[in-house]
Coordinates of C-alpha atoms and ligand atoms in Angstrom, one line a residue:
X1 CA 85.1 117.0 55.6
X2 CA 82.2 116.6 58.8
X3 CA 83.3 112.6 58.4
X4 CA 82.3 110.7 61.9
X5 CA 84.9 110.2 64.2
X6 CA 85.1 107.4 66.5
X7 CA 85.0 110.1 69.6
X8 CA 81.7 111.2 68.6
X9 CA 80.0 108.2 69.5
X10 CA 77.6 108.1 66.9
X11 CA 75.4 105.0 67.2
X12 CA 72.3 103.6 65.8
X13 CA 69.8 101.0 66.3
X14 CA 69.5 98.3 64.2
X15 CA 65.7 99.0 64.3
X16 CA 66.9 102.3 62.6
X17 CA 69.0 101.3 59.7
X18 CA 67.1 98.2 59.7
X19 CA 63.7 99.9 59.1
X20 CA 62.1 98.4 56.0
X21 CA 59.8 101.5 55.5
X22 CA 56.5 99.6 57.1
X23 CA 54.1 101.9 58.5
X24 CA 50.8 101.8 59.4
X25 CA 49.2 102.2 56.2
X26 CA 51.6 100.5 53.7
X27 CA 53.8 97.6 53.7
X28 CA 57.4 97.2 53.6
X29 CA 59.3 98.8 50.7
X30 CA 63.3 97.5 51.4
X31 CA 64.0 93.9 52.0
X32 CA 64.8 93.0 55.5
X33 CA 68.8 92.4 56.1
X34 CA 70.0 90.4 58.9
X35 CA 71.6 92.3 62.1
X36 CA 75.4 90.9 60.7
X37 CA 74.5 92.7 57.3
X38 CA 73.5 95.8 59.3
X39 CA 76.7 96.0 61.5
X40 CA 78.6 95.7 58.0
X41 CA 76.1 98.8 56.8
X42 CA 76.6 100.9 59.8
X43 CA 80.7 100.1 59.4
X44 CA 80.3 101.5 55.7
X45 CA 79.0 104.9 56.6
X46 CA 81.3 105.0 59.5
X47 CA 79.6 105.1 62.4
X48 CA 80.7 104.1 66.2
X49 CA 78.5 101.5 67.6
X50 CA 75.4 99.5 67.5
X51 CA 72.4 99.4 69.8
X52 CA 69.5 96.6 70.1
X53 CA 66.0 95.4 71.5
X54 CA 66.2 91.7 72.4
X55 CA 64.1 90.6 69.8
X56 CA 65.7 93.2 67.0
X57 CA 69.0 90.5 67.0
X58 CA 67.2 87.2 68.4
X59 CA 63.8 86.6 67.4
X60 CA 61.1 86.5 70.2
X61 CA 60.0 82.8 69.0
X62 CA 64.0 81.3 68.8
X63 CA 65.4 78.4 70.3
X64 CA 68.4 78.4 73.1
X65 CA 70.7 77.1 69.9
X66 CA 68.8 80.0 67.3
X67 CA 69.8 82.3 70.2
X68 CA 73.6 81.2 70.9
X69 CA 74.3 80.6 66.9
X70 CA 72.7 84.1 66.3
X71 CA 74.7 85.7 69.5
X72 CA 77.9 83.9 68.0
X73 CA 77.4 85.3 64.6
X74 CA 76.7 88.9 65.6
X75 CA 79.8 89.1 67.7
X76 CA 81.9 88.1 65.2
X77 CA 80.5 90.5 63.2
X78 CA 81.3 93.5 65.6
X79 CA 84.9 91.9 65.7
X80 CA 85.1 91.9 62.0
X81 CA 84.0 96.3 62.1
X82 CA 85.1 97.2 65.2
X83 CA 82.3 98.1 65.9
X84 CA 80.4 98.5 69.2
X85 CA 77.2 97.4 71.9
X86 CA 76.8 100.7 74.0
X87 CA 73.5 100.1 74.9
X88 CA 70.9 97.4 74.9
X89 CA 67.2 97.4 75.3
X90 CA 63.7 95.3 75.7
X91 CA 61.3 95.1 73.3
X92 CA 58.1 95.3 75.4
X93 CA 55.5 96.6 72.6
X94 CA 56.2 94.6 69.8
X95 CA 54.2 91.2 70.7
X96 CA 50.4 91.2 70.9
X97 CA 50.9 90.1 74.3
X98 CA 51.9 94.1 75.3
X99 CA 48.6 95.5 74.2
X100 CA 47.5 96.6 77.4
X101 CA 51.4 97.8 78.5
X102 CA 53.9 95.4 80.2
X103 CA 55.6 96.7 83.8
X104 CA 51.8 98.6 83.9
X105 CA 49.4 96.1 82.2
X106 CA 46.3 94.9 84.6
X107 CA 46.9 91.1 83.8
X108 CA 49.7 90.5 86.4
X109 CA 51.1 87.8 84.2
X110 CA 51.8 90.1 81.7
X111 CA 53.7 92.4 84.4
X112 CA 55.3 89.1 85.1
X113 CA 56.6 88.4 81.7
X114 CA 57.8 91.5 81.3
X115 CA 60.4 91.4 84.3
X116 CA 61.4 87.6 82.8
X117 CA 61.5 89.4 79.3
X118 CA 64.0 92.4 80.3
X119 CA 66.1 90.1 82.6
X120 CA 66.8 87.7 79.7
X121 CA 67.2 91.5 77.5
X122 CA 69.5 92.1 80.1
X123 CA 71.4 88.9 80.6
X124 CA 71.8 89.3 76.3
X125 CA 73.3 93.0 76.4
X126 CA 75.5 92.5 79.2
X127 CA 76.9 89.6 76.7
X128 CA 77.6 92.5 74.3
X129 CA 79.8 95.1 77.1
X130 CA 76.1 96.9 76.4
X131 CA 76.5 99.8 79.7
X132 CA 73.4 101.8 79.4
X133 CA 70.4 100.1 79.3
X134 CA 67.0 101.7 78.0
X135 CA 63.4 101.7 79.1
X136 CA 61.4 103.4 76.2
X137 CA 57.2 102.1 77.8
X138 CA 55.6 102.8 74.6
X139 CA 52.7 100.4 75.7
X140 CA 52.6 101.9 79.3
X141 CA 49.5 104.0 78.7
X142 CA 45.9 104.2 77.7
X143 CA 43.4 104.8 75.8
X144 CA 40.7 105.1 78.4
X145 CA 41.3 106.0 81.9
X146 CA 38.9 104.3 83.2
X147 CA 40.7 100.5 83.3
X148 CA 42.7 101.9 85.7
X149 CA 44.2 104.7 88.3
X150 CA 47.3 106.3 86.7
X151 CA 48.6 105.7 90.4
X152 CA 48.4 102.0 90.0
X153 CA 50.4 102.6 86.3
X154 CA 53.2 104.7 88.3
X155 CA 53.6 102.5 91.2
X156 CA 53.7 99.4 89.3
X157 CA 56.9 101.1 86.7
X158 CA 58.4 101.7 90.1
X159 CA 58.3 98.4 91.2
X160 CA 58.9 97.0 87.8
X161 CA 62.3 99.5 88.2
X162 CA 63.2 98.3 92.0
X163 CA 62.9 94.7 91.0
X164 CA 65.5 95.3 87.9
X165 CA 68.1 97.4 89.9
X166 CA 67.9 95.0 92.2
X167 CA 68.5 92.5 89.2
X168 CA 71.1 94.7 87.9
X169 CA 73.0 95.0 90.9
X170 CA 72.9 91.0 92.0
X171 CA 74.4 89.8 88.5
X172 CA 76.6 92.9 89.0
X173 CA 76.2 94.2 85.7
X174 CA 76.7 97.6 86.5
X175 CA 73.9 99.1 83.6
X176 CA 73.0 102.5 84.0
X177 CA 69.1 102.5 83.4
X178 CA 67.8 105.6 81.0
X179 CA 64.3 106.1 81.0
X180 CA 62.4 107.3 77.8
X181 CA 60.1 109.6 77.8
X182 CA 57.0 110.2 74.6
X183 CA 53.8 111.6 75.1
X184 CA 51.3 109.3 73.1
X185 CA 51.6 106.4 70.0
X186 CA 51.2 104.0 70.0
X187 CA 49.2 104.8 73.0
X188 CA 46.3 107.2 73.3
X189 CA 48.3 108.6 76.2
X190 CA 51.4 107.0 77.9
X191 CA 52.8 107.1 81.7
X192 CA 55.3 110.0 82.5
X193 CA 55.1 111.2 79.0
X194 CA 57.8 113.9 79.2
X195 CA 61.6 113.9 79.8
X196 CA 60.3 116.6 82.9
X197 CA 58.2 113.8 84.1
X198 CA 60.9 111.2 84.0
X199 CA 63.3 113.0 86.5
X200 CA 60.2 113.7 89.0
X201 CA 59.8 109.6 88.8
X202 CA 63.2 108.5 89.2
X203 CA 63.5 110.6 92.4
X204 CA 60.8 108.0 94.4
X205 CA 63.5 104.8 92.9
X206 CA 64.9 102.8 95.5
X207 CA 68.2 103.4 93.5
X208 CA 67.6 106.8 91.9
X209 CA 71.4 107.1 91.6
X210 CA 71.3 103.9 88.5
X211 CA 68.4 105.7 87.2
X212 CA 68.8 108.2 84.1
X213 CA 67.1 109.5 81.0
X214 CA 67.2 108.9 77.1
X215 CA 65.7 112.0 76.0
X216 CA 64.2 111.9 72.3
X217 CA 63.9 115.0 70.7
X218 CA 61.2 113.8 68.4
X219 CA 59.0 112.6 71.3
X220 CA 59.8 116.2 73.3
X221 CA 58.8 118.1 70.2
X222 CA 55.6 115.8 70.2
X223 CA 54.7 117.1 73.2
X224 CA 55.2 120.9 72.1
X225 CA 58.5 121.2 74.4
X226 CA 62.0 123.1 73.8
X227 CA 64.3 119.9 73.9
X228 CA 67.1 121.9 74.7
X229 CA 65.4 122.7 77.8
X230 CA 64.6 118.9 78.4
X231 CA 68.2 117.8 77.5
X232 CA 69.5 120.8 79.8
X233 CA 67.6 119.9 82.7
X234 CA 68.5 116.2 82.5
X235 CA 72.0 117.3 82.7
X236 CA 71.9 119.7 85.6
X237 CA 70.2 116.7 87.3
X238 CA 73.3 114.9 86.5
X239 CA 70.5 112.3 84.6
X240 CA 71.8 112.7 80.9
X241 CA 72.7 109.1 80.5
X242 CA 71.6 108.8 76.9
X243 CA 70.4 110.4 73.9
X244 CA 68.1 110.0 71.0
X245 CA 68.7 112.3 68.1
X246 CA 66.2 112.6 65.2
X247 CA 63.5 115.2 63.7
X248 CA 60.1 115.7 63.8
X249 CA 57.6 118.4 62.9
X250 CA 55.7 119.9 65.9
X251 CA 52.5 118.3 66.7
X252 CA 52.8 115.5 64.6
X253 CA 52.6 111.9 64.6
X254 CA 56.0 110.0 65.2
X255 CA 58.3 111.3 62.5
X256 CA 61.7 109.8 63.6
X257 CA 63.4 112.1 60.3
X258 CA 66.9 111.9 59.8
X259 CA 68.9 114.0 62.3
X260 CA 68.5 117.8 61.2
X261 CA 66.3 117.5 58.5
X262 CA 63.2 119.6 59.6
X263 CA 64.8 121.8 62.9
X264 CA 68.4 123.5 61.8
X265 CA 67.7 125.9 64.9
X266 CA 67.0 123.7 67.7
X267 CA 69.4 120.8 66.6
X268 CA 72.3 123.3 66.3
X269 CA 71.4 124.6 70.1
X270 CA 71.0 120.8 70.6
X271 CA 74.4 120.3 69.5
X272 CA 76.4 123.3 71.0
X273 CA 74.6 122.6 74.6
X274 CA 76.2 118.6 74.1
X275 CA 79.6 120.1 73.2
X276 CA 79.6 122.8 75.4
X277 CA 78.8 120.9 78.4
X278 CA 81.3 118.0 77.3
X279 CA 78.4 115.7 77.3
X280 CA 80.4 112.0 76.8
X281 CA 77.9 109.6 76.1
X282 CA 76.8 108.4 72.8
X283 CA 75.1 110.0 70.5
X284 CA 72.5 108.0 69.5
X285 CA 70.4 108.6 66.1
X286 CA 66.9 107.2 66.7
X287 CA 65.4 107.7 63.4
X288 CA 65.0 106.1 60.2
X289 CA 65.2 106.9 55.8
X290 CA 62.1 107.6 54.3
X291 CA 59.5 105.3 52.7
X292 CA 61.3 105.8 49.5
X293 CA 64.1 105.1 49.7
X294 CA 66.2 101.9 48.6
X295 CA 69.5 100.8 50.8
X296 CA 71.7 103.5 48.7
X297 CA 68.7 105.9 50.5
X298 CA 69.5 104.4 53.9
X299 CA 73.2 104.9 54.1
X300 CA 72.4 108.7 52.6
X301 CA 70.3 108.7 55.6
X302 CA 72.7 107.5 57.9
X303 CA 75.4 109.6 56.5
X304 CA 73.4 113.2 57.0
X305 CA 72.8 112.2 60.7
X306 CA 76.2 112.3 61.4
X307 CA 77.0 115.2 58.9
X308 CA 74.7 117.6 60.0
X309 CA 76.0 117.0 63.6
X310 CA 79.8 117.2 62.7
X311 CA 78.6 120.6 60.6
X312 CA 76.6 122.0 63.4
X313 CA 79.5 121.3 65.7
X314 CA 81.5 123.3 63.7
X315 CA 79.0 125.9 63.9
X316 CA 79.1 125.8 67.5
X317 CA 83.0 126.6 67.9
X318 CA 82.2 129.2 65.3
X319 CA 79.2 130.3 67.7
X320 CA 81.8 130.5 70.6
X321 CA 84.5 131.8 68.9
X322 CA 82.8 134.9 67.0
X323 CA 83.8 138.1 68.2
X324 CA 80.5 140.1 67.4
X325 CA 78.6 137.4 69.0
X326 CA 80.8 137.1 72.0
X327 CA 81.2 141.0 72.4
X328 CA 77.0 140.9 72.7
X329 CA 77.0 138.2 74.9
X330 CA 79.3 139.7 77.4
X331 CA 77.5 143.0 77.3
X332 CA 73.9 141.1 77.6
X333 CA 75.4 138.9 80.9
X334 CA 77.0 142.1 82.1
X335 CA 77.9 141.7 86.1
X336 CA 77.0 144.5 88.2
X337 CA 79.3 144.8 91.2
X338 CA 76.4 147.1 93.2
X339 CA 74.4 144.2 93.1
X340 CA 77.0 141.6 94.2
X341 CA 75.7 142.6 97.5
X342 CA 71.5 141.7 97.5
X343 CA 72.5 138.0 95.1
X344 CA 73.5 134.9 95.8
X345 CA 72.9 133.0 99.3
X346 CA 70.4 134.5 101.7
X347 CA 71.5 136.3 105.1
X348 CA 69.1 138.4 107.3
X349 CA 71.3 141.4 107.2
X350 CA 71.4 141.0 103.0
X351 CA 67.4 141.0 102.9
X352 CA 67.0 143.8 105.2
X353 CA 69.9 145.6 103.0
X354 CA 68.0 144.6 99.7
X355 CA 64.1 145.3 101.1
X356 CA 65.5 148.8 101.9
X357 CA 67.3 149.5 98.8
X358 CA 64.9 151.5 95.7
X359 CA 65.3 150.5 92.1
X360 CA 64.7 152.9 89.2
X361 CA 62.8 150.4 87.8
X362 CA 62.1 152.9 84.6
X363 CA 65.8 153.3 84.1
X364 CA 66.1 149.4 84.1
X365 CA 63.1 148.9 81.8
X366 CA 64.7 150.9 79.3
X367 CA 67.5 149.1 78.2
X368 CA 67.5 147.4 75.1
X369 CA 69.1 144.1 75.3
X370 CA 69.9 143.5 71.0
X371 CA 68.3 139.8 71.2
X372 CA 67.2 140.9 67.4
X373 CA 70.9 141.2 66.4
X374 CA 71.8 138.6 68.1
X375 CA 69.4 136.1 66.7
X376 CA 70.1 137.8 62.8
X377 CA 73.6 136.6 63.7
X378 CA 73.0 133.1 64.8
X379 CA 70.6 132.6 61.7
X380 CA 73.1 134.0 59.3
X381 CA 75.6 132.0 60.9
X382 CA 73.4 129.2 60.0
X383 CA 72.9 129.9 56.5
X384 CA 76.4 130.0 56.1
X385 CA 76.9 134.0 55.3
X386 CA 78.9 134.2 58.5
Ligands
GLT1 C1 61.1 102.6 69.2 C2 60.8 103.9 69.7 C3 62.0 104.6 70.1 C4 62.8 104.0 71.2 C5 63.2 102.6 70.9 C6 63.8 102.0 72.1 S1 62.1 101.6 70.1 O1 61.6 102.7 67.9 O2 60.1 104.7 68.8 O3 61.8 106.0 70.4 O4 63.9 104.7 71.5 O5 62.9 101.1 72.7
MN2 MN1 60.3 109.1 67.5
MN3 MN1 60.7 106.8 68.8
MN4 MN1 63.8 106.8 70.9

């Protein structure tokens, strides 16, 4: 019946949901509903849990009382649905004062606001039990190179990132920071625009070990990348701390499509890498209904995120559990014992034995290795003939 489970963490912003179709050649076409109204939507269709920016649940512009009546309403709210704050974020493009980037602008009083900004962000989704908390820069980047050195834009994230660990760690909040990567939009070009690049960065931290990514597999596809490969390496890094899910065509502007909607192929590899590897976090669906739809529209959307993953799961047992598939598999990743001895961890005696040893390199060339079949069996999987 692919209906969500609470175990599959399946979460959504309330910038998601709560799109009203704006873009940046047309006007809204849904009425704006109030985060309490949201939580109540997102209960309906089932899902897990409920992520913000600041200024998505407490307008930018709100008194201390706005803030505490709004705060009190909201949590009653997630009492009400059970539902729950796994992560929190800042909203540091939204407000004309981001133009130029916030951690990276040139004005320092902007940098400075920034920092105030995402502590008071913070302060608000610790309120909420939030435990990951995400840095997506959208505004740290350029249009022209020439306002700045990109060194002065990477060393002023990293301090921007020191200064909040620090932050993090002396009101003992205990957040896990996920950085998120996307190549360009709204800038021309933005800092550290890959997933790749995010893991060489958090490596020169102060505190690599709080530091993390939220992957987007919209922004990776932006940039032309395999996302399985970006999600994959974040994990072997031990860095997978979070995860967007959505869709987007190749080499297009920001789509954010409902999970599954344009790449079957890559989400289902998506999906089996997260279940194979027992990946625990939330899944997080960064995307939003079209343009045309109504509210009945955005529950459909938020229903086929959370189908498609629940089917493609399902896929992936039947992926693992398939004998023809399994039988090529083991026959493709074949050991060979003669070669236990020239693998694995150097020694000088193994070299010299392997720099003497001749390979029929013809012989080796030869053998077909049945990707073709395997592939026809994955796709026909897929179109559900298997
Ligand atoms: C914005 C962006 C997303 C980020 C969100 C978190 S905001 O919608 O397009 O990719 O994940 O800041
Ligand atoms: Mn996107
Ligand atoms: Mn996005
Ligand atoms: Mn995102």
């Amino acid at each position: 019946n692919y209906l969500p489970k609470p175990e599959d963490k399946f979460t959504f912003g309330l910038w998601t949901v709560g799109s009203t179709g704006r873009d940046p050649f047309g006007s809204p076409v849904r009425d704006a509903l109030s985060p309490v109204e949201l939580v109540h939507l997102l209960a309906e269709v089932g899902a897990y849990g409920v992520n913000f920016h600041d200024n998505d649940l407490v307008p930018i512009d709100a008194t201390p009382a706005e803030r505490d009546q709004i705060v009190k309403s909201f949590k009653q709210a997630l009492a009400e649905t059970g539902l729950v704050v796994p992560m929190a974020t800042t909203n540091l493009f939204g407000d004309p004062i981001f133009k130029d980037g916030a951690f990276t602008a040139n004005d320092p009083k902007v940098r400075a606001y920034a920092l105030q900004k995402t502590m008071r962000a913070m302060d608000l989704g610790a309120e909420f039990g939030a435990q990951i908390y995400v840095f997506w820069g959208g505004r740290e980047g350029v249009e022209i190179d020439a306002c700045r050195q990109p060194t002065d834009g990477y060393k002023r994230f990293r301090e921007a990132l020191n200064y909040l660990c620090e932050y993090n760690m002396a009101q003992n909040y205990g957040f896990k920071f996920a950085l998120e990567a996307k190549p360009n939009e709204p800038r021309g070009d933005i800092y550290l625009p890959t997933t790749g690049a995010m893991l060489g960065f958090i490596a020169t931290l102060d505190h690599p070990e709080m530091v993390g990514v939220n992957p987007e597999m919209a922004h990776e596809h932006m940039a032309g990348l395999n996302f399985v490969h970006a999600v994959a390496q974040a994990w072997d890094a031990g860095k997978l701390f979070h995860i967007d899910l959505n869709d987007q065509n190749y080499a297009r502007f920001d789509q954010d499509w409902r999970f599954g909607m344009q790449s079957i192929k890559q989400s289902f590899f998506l999906v089996k890498f997260l279940e194979d590897v027992r990946y625990s976090g939330s899944r997080h669906f960064d995307a939003h209904a079209f343009r045309t739809e109504d509210y009945q529209g955005v529950r459909d959307f938020a229903r086929g995120c959370m189908r498609t993953y629940g089917i493609l799961k399902e896929k992936a047992q039947r992926f693992n559990q398939d004998p023809e598939i399994q039988a090529l598999l083991a026959e493709i990743n074949a050991e060979d014992p003669q070669m236990n001895a020239f693998l694995g961890k150097f020694s000088p005696e193994k070299a010299a034995a392997l720099k003497a040893h001749t390979f029929d390199r013809p012989a080796i060339s030869s053998r077909g290795l049945h990707y073709e079949a395997l592939d026809q069996l994955v796709v026909d999987l897929l179109l559900g003939v298997r």
